[in-house]
């Protein structure tokens, strides 16, 4: 999804990005059984890979579902897994722990989308 990075009076306005409200990229999720749905922000690890390798931004707080700006076409989002920590090492000695990786290369994004690099 694209979501508004900040609460704004333009919250109900479908053209919020045109009004200058910056947008982020995230995943609609519900981690806890019985818990409320929310948006988990996404980030990339390099400007060079851009939206082709987006990961959960674990440094960001969950975003309320009410800040969704636009739901992206799921047929154009490619989801894969990669080894956590970039492969085997201290935190993943056998390489068995994976994390979701999202490729939005084929998705037309709104002009106001800001990519977070961590």
N, CA, C and O atoms as a printed pandas DataFrame, in Angstrom:
     atom_number atom_name residue_name chain_id  residue_number  x_coord  y_coord  z_coord
0              1         N          UNK        A               1    0.838   -1.185    0.000
1              2        CA          UNK        A               1    0.000    0.000    0.000
2              3         C          UNK        A               1    0.878    1.241    0.000
3              4         O          UNK        A               1    2.036    1.207    0.415
4              5         N          UNK        A               2    0.308    2.320   -0.469
5              6        CA          UNK        A               2    0.907    3.631   -0.255
6              7         C          UNK        A               2    0.149    4.237    0.916
7              8         O          UNK        A               2   -1.074    4.126    0.994
8              9         N          UNK        A               3    0.872    4.874    1.823
9             10        CA          UNK        A               3    0.221    5.487    2.977
10            11         C          UNK        A               3    0.786    6.875    3.218
11            12         O          UNK        A               3    1.917    7.186    2.844
12            13         N          UNK        A               4   -0.035    7.699    3.855
13            14        CA          UNK        A               4    0.390    9.053    4.193
14            15         C          UNK        A               4    1.396    8.979    5.338
15            16         O          UNK        A               4    1.129    8.339    6.355
16            17         N          UNK        A               5    2.535    9.622    5.182
17            18        CA          UNK        A               5    3.573    9.602    6.208
18            19         C          UNK        A               5    3.191   10.419    7.430
19            20         O          UNK        A               5    3.780   10.253    8.498
20            21         N          UNK        A               6    2.225   11.286    7.283
21            22        CA          UNK        A               6    1.803   12.119    8.402
22            23         C          UNK        A               6    0.297   12.258    8.354
23            24         O          UNK        A               6   -0.306   12.192    7.282
24            25         N          UNK        A               7   -0.314   12.450    9.515
25            26        CA          UNK        A               7   -1.737   12.747    9.542
26            27         C          UNK        A               7   -1.913   14.146    8.984
27            28         O          UNK        A               7   -1.159   15.064    9.309
28            29         N          UNK        A               8   -2.902   14.288    8.155
29            30        CA          UNK        A               8   -3.148   15.606    7.560
30            31         C          UNK        A               8   -4.642   15.789    7.373
31            32         O          UNK        A               8   -5.403   14.822    7.391
32            33         N          UNK        A               9   -5.058   17.033    7.195
33            34        CA          UNK        A               9   -6.466   17.307    6.936
34            35         C          UNK        A               9   -6.880   16.700    5.601
35            36         O          UNK        A               9   -8.069   16.526    5.332
36            37         N          UNK        A              10   -5.898   16.382    4.772
37            38        CA          UNK        A              10   -6.177   15.787    3.465
38            39         C          UNK        A              10   -6.394   14.284    3.585
39            40         O          UNK        A              10   -6.412   13.586    2.571
40            41         N          UNK        A              11   -6.558   13.775    4.795
41            42        CA          UNK        A              11   -6.668   12.331    5.024
42            43         C          UNK        A              11   -7.746   11.674    4.175
43            44         O          UNK        A              11   -7.550   10.558    3.693
44            45         N          UNK        A              12   -8.862   12.332    3.983
45            46        CA          UNK        A              12   -9.945   11.736    3.206
46            47         C          UNK        A              12   -9.832   12.063    1.719
47            48         O          UNK        A              12  -10.598   11.544    0.908
48            49         N          UNK        A              13   -8.891   12.911    1.365
49            50        CA          UNK        A              13   -8.707   13.344   -0.016
50            51         C          UNK        A              13   -7.935   12.291   -0.794
51            52         O          UNK        A              13   -6.816   11.942   -0.419
52            53         N          UNK        A              14   -8.523   11.775   -1.884
53            54        CA          UNK        A              14   -7.865   10.733   -2.668
54            55         C          UNK        A              14   -6.648   11.260   -3.420
55            56         O          UNK        A              14   -5.840   10.470   -3.909
56            57         N          UNK        A              15   -6.505   12.565   -3.519
57            58        CA          UNK        A              15   -5.361   13.144   -4.222
58            59         C          UNK        A              15   -4.387   13.757   -3.235
59            60         O          UNK        A              15   -3.790   14.798   -3.509
60            61         N          UNK        A              16   -4.226   13.115   -2.086
61            62        CA          UNK        A              16   -3.367   13.669   -1.037
62            63         C          UNK        A              16   -1.944   13.881   -1.524
63            64         O          UNK        A              16   -1.307   14.864   -1.145
64            65         N          UNK        A              17   -1.426   12.975   -2.364
65            66        CA          UNK        A              17   -0.052   13.132   -2.840
66            67         C          UNK        A              17    0.085   14.383   -3.692
67            68         O          UNK        A              17    1.132   15.030   -3.667
68            69         N          UNK        A              18   -0.945   14.737   -4.443
69            70        CA          UNK        A              18   -0.911   15.938   -5.267
70            71         C          UNK        A              18   -0.940   17.198   -4.400
71            72         O          UNK        A              18   -0.494   18.265   -4.819
72            73         N          UNK        A              19   -1.471   17.053   -3.186
73            74        CA          UNK        A              19   -1.534   18.197   -2.271
74            75         C          UNK        A              19   -0.226   18.372   -1.508
75            76         O          UNK        A              19   -0.123   19.246   -0.648
76            77         N          UNK        A              20    0.761   17.556   -1.812
77            78        CA          UNK        A              20    2.061   17.690   -1.176
78            79         C          UNK        A              20    2.263   16.844    0.062
79            80         O          UNK        A              20    3.268   17.001    0.754
80            81         N          UNK        A              21    1.332   15.949    0.361
81            82        CA          UNK        A              21    1.497   15.065    1.515
82            83         C          UNK        A              21    2.404   13.908    1.099
83            84         O          UNK        A              21    2.061   13.164    0.180
84            85         N          UNK        A              22    3.559   13.741    1.759
85            86        CA          UNK        A              22    4.474   12.668    1.367
86            87         C          UNK        A              22    3.876   11.290    1.676
87            88         O          UNK        A              22    3.144   11.116    2.650
88            89         N          UNK        A              23    4.207   10.325    0.824
89            90        CA          UNK        A              23    3.691    8.974    0.951
90            91         C          UNK        A              23    4.816    7.981    1.206
91            92         O          UNK        A              23    5.939    8.173    0.741
92            93         N          UNK        A              24    4.514    6.933    1.936
93            94        CA          UNK        A              24    5.452    5.846    2.168
94            95         C          UNK        A              24    4.892    4.566    1.586
95            96         O          UNK        A              24    3.738    4.521    1.158
96            97         N          UNK        A              25    5.712    3.523    1.570
97            98        CA          UNK        A              25    5.293    2.209    1.101
98            99         C          UNK        A              25    5.226    1.268    2.283
99           100         O          UNK        A              25    6.083    1.312    3.165
100          101         N          UNK        A              26    4.216    0.421    2.310
101          102        CA          UNK        A              26    4.067   -0.500    3.422
102          103         C          UNK        A              26    3.269   -1.723    3.046
103          104         O          UNK        A              26    2.787   -1.861    1.921
104          105         N          UNK        A              27    3.140   -2.617    4.024
105          106        CA          UNK        A              27    2.414   -3.863    3.856
106          107         C          UNK        A              27    1.293   -3.907    4.877
107          108         O          UNK        A              27    1.509   -3.645    6.061
108          109         N          UNK        A              28    0.107   -4.234    4.422
109          110        CA          UNK        A              28   -1.044   -4.427    5.306
110          111         C          UNK        A              28   -0.824   -5.740    6.037
111          112         O          UNK        A              28   -0.606   -6.767    5.395
112          113         N          UNK        A              29   -0.874   -5.735    7.359
113          114        CA          UNK        A              29   -0.622   -6.966    8.109
114          115         C          UNK        A              29   -1.412   -6.984    9.407
115          116         O          UNK        A              29   -1.951   -5.969    9.851
116          117         N          UNK        A              30   -1.463   -8.162    9.996
117          118        CA          UNK        A              30   -2.135   -8.379   11.275
118          119         C          UNK        A              30   -1.326   -9.469   11.971
119          120         O          UNK        A              30   -1.606  -10.656   11.800
120          121         N          UNK        A              31   -0.332   -9.073   12.749
121          122        CA          UNK        A              31    0.603  -10.022   13.341
122          123         C          UNK        A              31    0.011  -10.865   14.460
123          124         O          UNK        A              31    0.337  -12.046   14.580
124          125         N          UNK        A              32   -0.848  -10.283   15.274
125          126        CA          UNK        A              32   -1.388  -11.006   16.424
126          127         C          UNK        A              32   -2.794  -11.504   16.141
127          128         O          UNK        A              32   -3.616  -10.778   15.582
128          129         N          UNK        A              33   -3.071  -12.745   16.526
129          130        CA          UNK        A              33   -4.421  -13.274   16.375
130          131         C          UNK        A              33   -5.358  -12.413   17.213
131          132         O          UNK        A              33   -5.124  -12.203   18.403
132          133         N          UNK        A              34   -6.396  -11.929   16.597
133          134        CA          UNK        A              34   -7.332  -11.059   17.296
134          135         C          UNK        A              34   -6.887   -9.615   17.369
135          136         O          UNK        A              34   -7.632   -8.763   17.853
136          137         N          UNK        A              35   -5.686   -9.323   16.898
137          138        CA          UNK        A              35   -5.168   -7.960   16.930
138          139         C          UNK        A              35   -5.722   -7.127   15.787
139          140         O          UNK        A              35   -6.338   -7.657   14.862
140          141         N          UNK        A              36   -5.505   -5.842   15.854
141          142        CA          UNK        A              36   -5.965   -4.933   14.811
142          143         C          UNK        A              36   -4.995   -4.927   13.636
143          144         O          UNK        A              36   -3.785   -5.064   13.815
144          145         N          UNK        A              37   -5.535   -4.768   12.447
145          146        CA          UNK        A              37   -4.699   -4.660   11.248
146          147         C          UNK        A              37   -3.972   -3.321   11.254
147          148         O          UNK        A              37   -4.471   -2.339   11.803
148          149         N          UNK        A              38   -2.803   -3.288   10.647
149          150        CA          UNK        A              38   -2.015   -2.067   10.548
150          151         C          UNK        A              38   -1.118   -2.145    9.330
151          152         O          UNK        A              38   -1.079   -3.164    8.639
152          153         N          UNK        A              39   -0.404   -1.073    9.071
153          154        CA          UNK        A              39    0.552   -1.023    7.965
154          155         C          UNK        A              39    1.949   -1.149    8.547
155          156         O          UNK        A              39    2.317   -0.407    9.458
156          157         N          UNK        A              40    2.725   -2.086    8.024
157          158        CA          UNK        A              40    4.130   -2.216    8.398
158          159         C          UNK        A              40    4.935   -1.486    7.318
159          160         O          UNK        A              40    4.942   -1.927    6.168
160          161         N          UNK        A              41    5.614   -0.382    7.654
161          162        CA          UNK        A              41    6.399    0.347    6.661
162          163         C          UNK        A              41    7.508   -0.524    6.056
163          164         O          UNK        A              41    8.033   -1.434    6.698
164          165         N          UNK        A              42    7.840   -0.215    4.812
165          166        CA          UNK        A              42    8.907   -0.904    4.100
166          167         C          UNK        A              42   10.070    0.050    3.864
167          168         O          UNK        A              42    9.892    1.266    3.799
168          169         N          UNK        A              43   11.258   -0.518    3.736
169          170        CA          UNK        A              43   12.448    0.267    3.406
170          171         C          UNK        A              43   13.313   -0.553    2.458
171          172         O          UNK        A              43   13.058   -1.736    2.232
172          173         N          UNK        A              44   14.319    0.078    1.919
173          174        CA          UNK        A              44   15.291   -0.613    1.084
174          175         C          UNK        A              44   16.658   -0.437    1.724
175          176         O          UNK        A              44   16.849    0.474    2.530
176          177         N          UNK        A              45   17.586   -1.270    1.387
177          178        CA          UNK        A              45   18.920   -1.186    1.981
178          179         C          UNK        A              45   19.877   -0.411    1.087
179          180         O          UNK        A              45   21.020   -0.166    1.472
180          181         N          UNK        A              46   19.420   -0.018   -0.116
181          182        CA          UNK        A              46   20.293    0.702   -1.033
182          183         C          UNK        A              46   19.453    1.474   -2.046
183          184         O          UNK        A              46   18.441    0.966   -2.529
184          185         N          UNK        A              47   19.863    2.688   -2.367
185          186        CA          UNK        A              47   19.159    3.454   -3.398
186          187         C          UNK        A              47   19.289    2.789   -4.761
187          188         O          UNK        A              47   18.413    2.941   -5.612
188          189         N          UNK        A              48   20.382    2.051   -4.972
189          190        CA          UNK        A              48   20.606    1.394   -6.258
190          191         C          UNK        A              48   19.539    0.340   -6.550
191          192         O          UNK        A              48   19.088    0.223   -7.689
192          193         N          UNK        A              49   19.126   -0.438   -5.527
193          194        CA          UNK        A              49   18.114   -1.472   -5.756
194          195         C          UNK        A              49   16.715   -0.893   -5.705
195          196         O          UNK        A              49   15.779   -1.489   -6.237
196          197         N          UNK        A              50   16.557    0.272   -5.067
197          198        CA          UNK        A              50   15.275    0.973   -5.043
198          199         C          UNK        A              50   14.128    0.107   -4.595
199          200         O          UNK        A              50   14.211   -0.568   -3.569
200          201         N          UNK        A              51   13.038    0.125   -5.377
201          202        CA          UNK        A              51   11.833   -0.612   -4.998
202          203         C          UNK        A              51   11.888   -2.086   -5.387
203          204         O          UNK        A              51   10.904   -2.804   -5.209
204          205         N          UNK        A              52   13.014   -2.547   -5.911
205          206        CA          UNK        A              52   13.101   -3.958   -6.307
206          207         C          UNK        A              52   13.414   -4.884   -5.135
207          208         O          UNK        A              52   13.272   -6.101   -5.261
208          209         N          UNK        A              53   13.838   -4.330   -3.997
209          210        CA          UNK        A              53   14.145   -5.150   -2.819
210          211         C          UNK        A              53   13.739   -4.394   -1.556
211          212         O          UNK        A              53   14.577   -3.811   -0.870
212          213         N          UNK        A              54   12.447   -4.414   -1.264
213          214        CA          UNK        A              54   11.926   -3.738   -0.080
214          215         C          UNK        A              54   11.740   -4.740    1.058
215          216         O          UNK        A              54   11.286   -5.863    0.841
216          217         N          UNK        A              55   12.095   -4.322    2.268
217          218        CA          UNK        A              55   12.007   -5.165    3.459
218          219         C          UNK        A              55   11.210   -4.441    4.532
219          220         O          UNK        A              55   11.034   -3.225    4.457
220          221         N          UNK        A              56   10.723   -5.182    5.537
221          222        CA          UNK        A              56   10.053   -4.558    6.671
222          223         C          UNK        A              56   11.024   -3.598    7.334
223          224         O          UNK        A              56   12.163   -3.960    7.626
224          225         N          UNK        A              57   10.573   -2.375    7.570
225          226        CA          UNK        A              57   11.383   -1.379    8.262
226          227         C          UNK        A              57   11.151   -1.555    9.762
227          228         O          UNK        A              57   10.197   -1.014   10.320
228          229         N          UNK        A              58   12.019   -2.305   10.397
229          230        CA          UNK        A              58   11.844   -2.629   11.809
230          231         C          UNK        A              58   12.180   -1.460   12.726
231          232         O          UNK        A              58   11.943   -1.536   13.932
232          233         N          UNK        A              59   12.732   -0.376   12.172
233          234        CA          UNK        A              59   13.012    0.830   12.956
234          235         C          UNK        A              59   11.820    1.784   12.984
235          236         O          UNK        A              59   11.830    2.771   13.719
236          237         N          UNK        A              60   10.795    1.493   12.187
237          238        CA          UNK        A              60    9.615    2.351   12.122
238          239         C          UNK        A              60    8.470    1.761   12.934
239          240         O          UNK        A              60    8.360    0.546   13.097
240          241         N          UNK        A              61    7.635    2.640   13.430
241          242        CA          UNK        A              61    6.446    2.228   14.174
242          243         C          UNK        A              61    5.359    1.785   13.196
243          244         O          UNK        A              61    5.312    2.271   12.066
244          245         N          UNK        A              62    4.482    0.865   13.619
245          246        CA          UNK        A              62    3.335    0.508   12.777
246          247         C          UNK        A              62    2.489    1.751   12.483
247          248         O          UNK        A              62    2.414    2.674   13.294
248          249         N          UNK        A              63    1.868    1.755   11.329
249          250        CA          UNK        A              63    1.073    2.892   10.880
250          251         C          UNK        A              63   -0.406    2.494   10.910
251          252         O          UNK        A              63   -0.754    1.405   10.452
252          253         N          UNK        A              64   -1.282    3.354   11.442
253          254        CA          UNK        A              64   -2.714    3.038   11.463
254          255         C          UNK        A              64   -3.259    2.819   10.053
255          256         O          UNK        A              64   -2.885    3.517    9.111
256          257         N          UNK        A              65   -4.134    1.851    9.932
257          258        CA          UNK        A              65   -4.707    1.488    8.636
258          259         C          UNK        A              65   -5.478    2.658    8.005
259          260         O          UNK        A              65   -5.657    2.696    6.788
260          261         N          UNK        A              66   -5.930    3.599    8.823
261          262        CA          UNK        A              66   -6.677    4.749    8.319
262          263         C          UNK        A              66   -5.830    5.663    7.429
263          264         O          UNK        A              66   -6.376    6.508    6.719
264          265         N          UNK        A              67   -4.514    5.504    7.459
265          266        CA          UNK        A              67   -3.639    6.375    6.658
266          267         C          UNK        A              67   -3.325    5.791    5.279
267          268         O          UNK        A              67   -2.471    6.314    4.564
268          269         N          UNK        A              68   -4.015    4.705    4.904
269          270        CA          UNK        A              68   -3.821    4.148    3.558
270          271         C          UNK        A              68   -4.240    5.185    2.529
271          272         O          UNK        A              68   -5.322    5.767    2.607
272          273         N          UNK        A              69   -3.366    5.398    1.576
273          274        CA          UNK        A              69   -3.670    6.316    0.474
274          275         C          UNK        A              69   -4.177    5.527   -0.734
275          276         O          UNK        A              69   -5.156    5.908   -1.375
276          277         N          UNK        A              70   -3.485    4.414   -1.033
277          278        CA          UNK        A              70   -3.827    3.626   -2.220
278          279         C          UNK        A              70   -3.359    2.192   -2.024
279          280         O          UNK        A              70   -2.258    1.948   -1.531
280          281         N          UNK        A              71   -4.208    1.250   -2.414
281          282        CA          UNK        A              71   -3.837   -0.163   -2.389
282          283         C          UNK        A              71   -3.221   -0.487   -3.748
283          284         O          UNK        A              71   -3.819   -0.223   -4.790
284          285         N          UNK        A              72   -2.026   -1.060   -3.723
285          286        CA          UNK        A              72   -1.321   -1.395   -4.957
286          287         C          UNK        A              72   -1.869   -2.690   -5.549
287          288         O          UNK        A              72   -2.409   -3.531   -4.831
288          289         N          UNK        A              73   -1.728   -2.840   -6.848
289          290        CA          UNK        A              73   -2.214   -4.031   -7.552
290          291         C          UNK        A              73   -1.394   -5.251   -7.112
291          292         O          UNK        A              73   -0.206   -5.331   -7.421
292          293         N          UNK        A              74   -2.011   -6.204   -6.394
293          294        CA          UNK        A              74   -1.254   -7.359   -5.893
294          295         C          UNK        A              74   -0.690   -8.239   -7.007
295          296         O          UNK        A              74    0.265   -8.982   -6.778
296          297         N          UNK        A              75   -1.265   -8.168   -8.210
297          298        CA          UNK        A              75   -0.747   -8.958   -9.329
298          299         C          UNK        A              75    0.591   -8.432   -9.837
299          300         O          UNK        A              75    1.299   -9.131  -10.562
300          301         N          UNK        A              76    0.942   -7.198   -9.460
301          302        CA          UNK        A              76    2.199   -6.597   -9.910
302          303         C          UNK        A              76    3.279   -6.605   -8.822
303          304         O          UNK        A              76    4.419   -6.214   -9.073
304          305         N          UNK        A              77    2.913   -7.055   -7.605
305          306        CA          UNK        A              77    3.863   -7.110   -6.485
306          307         C          UNK        A              77    4.443   -8.517   -6.413
307          308         O          UNK        A              77    3.707   -9.494   -6.272
308          309         N          UNK        A              78    5.767   -8.615   -6.510
309          310        CA          UNK        A              78    6.438   -9.913   -6.422
310          311         C          UNK        A              78    7.012  -10.063   -5.014
311          312         O          UNK        A              78    7.830   -9.252   -4.579
312          313         N          UNK        A              79    6.573  -11.113   -4.303
313          314        CA          UNK        A              79    7.037  -11.360   -2.938
314          315         C          UNK        A              79    7.944  -12.582   -2.944
315          316         O          UNK        A              79    7.591  -13.627   -3.490
316          317         N          UNK        A              80    9.116  -12.440   -2.332
317          318        CA          UNK        A              80   10.062  -13.543   -2.204
318          319         C          UNK        A              80   10.631  -13.523   -0.788
319          320         O          UNK        A              80   10.187  -12.744    0.055
320          321         N          UNK        A              81   11.597  -14.365   -0.539
321          322        CA          UNK        A              81   12.277  -14.364    0.761
322          323         C          UNK        A              81   13.768  -14.289    0.527
323          324         O          UNK        A              81   14.280  -14.777   -0.480
324          325         N          UNK        A              82   14.456  -13.674    1.469
325          326        CA          UNK        A              82   15.914  -13.649    1.436
326          327         C          UNK        A              82   16.417  -14.013    2.819
327          328         O          UNK        A              82   15.698  -13.881    3.809
328          329         N          UNK        A              83   17.646  -14.468    2.879
329          330        CA          UNK        A              83   18.229  -14.828    4.173
330          331         C          UNK        A              83   18.399  -13.575    5.014
331          332         O          UNK        A              83   18.885  -12.553    4.531
332          333         N          UNK        A              84   17.998  -13.658    6.268
333          334        CA          UNK        A              84   18.132  -12.510    7.170
334          335         C          UNK        A              84   19.605  -12.198    7.403
335          336         O          UNK        A              84   20.446  -13.094    7.471
336          337         N          UNK        A              85   19.888  -10.932    7.521
337          338        CA          UNK        A              85   21.265  -10.517    7.778
338          339         C          UNK        A              85   22.166  -10.688    6.576
339          340         O          UNK        A              85   23.389  -10.632    6.708
340          341         N          UNK        A              86   21.583  -10.898    5.401
341          342        CA          UNK        A              86   22.382  -11.051    4.191
342          343         C          UNK        A              86   22.968  -12.441    4.016
343          344         O          UNK        A              86   23.760  -12.656    3.098
344          345         N          UNK        A              87   22.602  -13.388    4.865
345          346        CA          UNK        A              87   23.106  -14.752    4.719
346          347         C          UNK        A              87   23.527  -15.333    6.044
347          348         O          UNK        A              87   23.034  -14.926    7.096
348          349         N          UNK        A              88   24.428  -16.272    5.998
349          350        CA          UNK        A              88   24.871  -16.933    7.222
350          351         C          UNK        A              88   25.865  -16.052    7.965
351          352         O          UNK        A              88   26.664  -15.345    7.352
352          353         N          UNK        A              89   25.808  -16.101    9.275
353          354        CA          UNK        A              89   26.708  -15.301   10.091
354          355         C          UNK        A              89   26.312  -15.413   11.542
355          356         O          UNK        A              89   25.623  -16.358   11.927
356          357         N          UNK        A              90   26.735  -14.467   12.350
357          358        CA          UNK        A              90   26.500  -14.519   13.791
358          359         C          UNK        A              90   25.017  -14.620   14.158
359          360         O          UNK        A              90   24.655  -15.432   15.009
360          361         N          UNK        A              91   24.165  -13.826   13.544
361          362        CA          UNK        A              91   22.755  -13.823   13.895
362          363         C          UNK        A              91   21.948  -14.888   13.177
363          364         O          UNK        A              91   20.786  -15.113   13.516
364          365         N          UNK        A              92   22.539  -15.547   12.193
365          366        CA          UNK        A              92   21.833  -16.541   11.390
366          367         C          UNK        A              92   22.845  -17.610   10.964
367          368         O          UNK        A              92   23.121  -17.761    9.774
368          369         N          UNK        A              93   23.398  -18.350   11.929
369          370        CA          UNK        A              93   24.543  -19.218   11.650
370          371         C          UNK        A              93   24.309  -20.304   10.612
371          372         O          UNK        A              93   25.256  -20.722    9.945
372          373         N          UNK        A              94   23.083  -20.770   10.455
373          374        CA          UNK        A              94   22.827  -21.838    9.486
374          375         C          UNK        A              94   22.100  -21.335    8.247
375          376         O          UNK        A              94   21.854  -22.103    7.317
376          377         N          UNK        A              95   21.756  -20.055    8.228
377          378        CA          UNK        A              95   21.111  -19.468    7.062
378          379         C          UNK        A              95   19.655  -19.855    6.893
379          380         O          UNK        A              95   19.093  -19.688    5.811
380          381         N          UNK        A              96   19.029  -20.373    7.951
381          382        CA          UNK        A              96   17.650  -20.850    7.816
382          383         C          UNK        A              96   16.584  -19.792    8.088
383          384         O          UNK        A              96   15.413  -20.022    7.785
384          385         N          UNK        A              97   16.952  -18.647    8.646
385          386        CA          UNK        A              97   15.979  -17.602    8.948
386          387         C          UNK        A              97   15.846  -16.669    7.751
387          388         O          UNK        A              97   16.829  -16.126    7.248
388          389         N          UNK        A              98   14.595  -16.498    7.307
389          390        CA          UNK        A              98   14.352  -15.658    6.145
390          391         C          UNK        A              98   13.469  -14.474    6.486
391          392         O          UNK        A              98   12.831  -14.443    7.538
392          393         N          UNK        A              99   13.438  -13.514    5.600
393          394        CA          UNK        A              99   12.555  -12.359    5.741
394          395         C          UNK        A              99   11.920  -12.075    4.390
395          396         O          UNK        A              99   12.528  -12.294    3.342
396          397         N          UNK        A             100   10.685  -11.584    4.433
397          398        CA          UNK        A             100    9.979  -11.264    3.199
398          399         C          UNK        A             100   10.676  -10.117    2.479
399          400         O          UNK        A             100   11.173   -9.177    3.100
400          401         N          UNK        A             101   10.699  -10.219    1.170
401          402        CA          UNK        A             101   11.306   -9.210    0.310
402          403         C          UNK        A             101   10.289   -8.897   -0.787
403          404         O          UNK        A             101    9.778   -9.806   -1.440
404          405         N          UNK        A             102    9.999   -7.614   -0.986
405          406        CA          UNK        A             102    8.968   -7.190   -1.933
406          407         C          UNK        A             102    9.600   -6.458   -3.109
407          408         O          UNK        A             102   10.431   -5.569   -2.926
408          409         N          UNK        A             103    9.194   -6.843   -4.328
409          410        CA          UNK        A             103    9.662   -6.189   -5.542
410          411         C          UNK        A             103    8.485   -5.437   -6.158
411          412         O          UNK        A             103    7.515   -6.045   -6.611
412          413         N          UNK        A             104    8.581   -4.114   -6.169
413          414        CA          UNK        A             104    7.519   -3.274   -6.725
414          415         C          UNK        A             104    7.946   -2.637   -8.052
415          416         O          UNK        A             104    7.400   -1.613   -8.461
416          417         N          UNK        A             105    8.924   -3.253   -8.716
417          418        CA          UNK        A             105    9.460   -2.681   -9.959
418          419         C          UNK        A             105    8.406   -2.470  -11.033
419          420         O          UNK        A             105    8.511   -1.531  -11.822
420          421         N          UNK        A             106    7.387   -3.331  -11.079
421          422        CA          UNK        A             106    6.362   -3.244  -12.115
422          423         C          UNK        A             106    5.140   -2.436  -11.695
423          424         O          UNK        A             106    4.183   -2.309  -12.459
424          425         N          UNK        A             107    5.172   -1.889  -10.482
425          426        CA          UNK        A             107    4.023   -1.159   -9.938
426          427         C          UNK        A             107    4.186    0.338  -10.198
427          428         O          UNK        A             107    5.190    0.925   -9.795
428          429         N          UNK        A             108    3.211    0.965  -10.866
429          430        CA          UNK        A             108    3.271    2.420  -11.009
430          431         C          UNK        A             108    2.976    3.060   -9.650
431          432         O          UNK        A             108    1.924    2.818   -9.059
432          433         N          UNK        A             109    3.907    3.874   -9.164
433          434        CA          UNK        A             109    3.765    4.507   -7.853
434          435         C          UNK        A             109    3.378    5.972   -8.007
435          436         O          UNK        A             109    3.680    6.606   -9.018
436          437         N          UNK        A             110    2.709    6.494   -6.993
437          438        CA          UNK        A             110    2.326    7.906   -6.983
438          439         C          UNK        A             110    3.571    8.784   -6.898
439          440         O          UNK        A             110    4.614    8.344   -6.415
440          441         N          UNK        A             111    3.460   10.014   -7.365
441          442        CA          UNK        A             111    4.588   10.949   -7.372
442          443         C          UNK        A             111    5.108   11.267   -5.970
443          444         O          UNK        A             111    6.299   11.530   -5.805
444          445         N          UNK        A             112    4.243   11.249   -4.969
445          446        CA          UNK        A             112    4.643   11.634   -3.624
446          447         C          UNK        A             112    5.351   10.559   -2.809
447          448         O          UNK        A             112    5.665   10.793   -1.641
448          449         N          UNK        A             113    5.615    9.379   -3.392
449          450        CA          UNK        A             113    6.231    8.278   -2.632
450          451         C          UNK        A             113    7.682    8.595   -2.317
451          452         O          UNK        A             113    8.457    8.980   -3.192
452          453         N          UNK        A             114    8.035    8.424   -1.041
453          454        CA          UNK        A             114    9.427    8.604   -0.586
454          455         C          UNK        A             114    9.957    7.260   -0.140
455          456         O          UNK        A             114    9.342    6.583    0.684
456          457         N          UNK        A             115   11.083    6.879   -0.678
457          458        CA          UNK        A             115   11.710    5.601   -0.358
458          459         C          UNK        A             115   12.662    5.774    0.821
459          460         O          UNK        A             115   13.529    6.648    0.807
460          461         N          UNK        A             116   12.493    4.934    1.841
461          462        CA          UNK        A             116   13.360    4.978    3.024
462          463         C          UNK        A             116   14.537    4.032    2.796
463          464         O          UNK        A             116   14.343    2.866    2.454
464          465         N          UNK        A             117   15.757    4.534    2.987
465          466        CA          UNK        A             117   16.966    3.718    2.845
466          467         C          UNK        A             117   17.588    3.541    4.239
467          468         O          UNK        A             117   17.885    4.522    4.920
468          469         N          UNK        A             118   17.780    2.291    4.652
469          470        CA          UNK        A             118   18.390    1.997    5.958
470          471         C          UNK        A             118   19.522    1.018    5.786
471          472         O          UNK        A             118   20.166    0.640    6.764
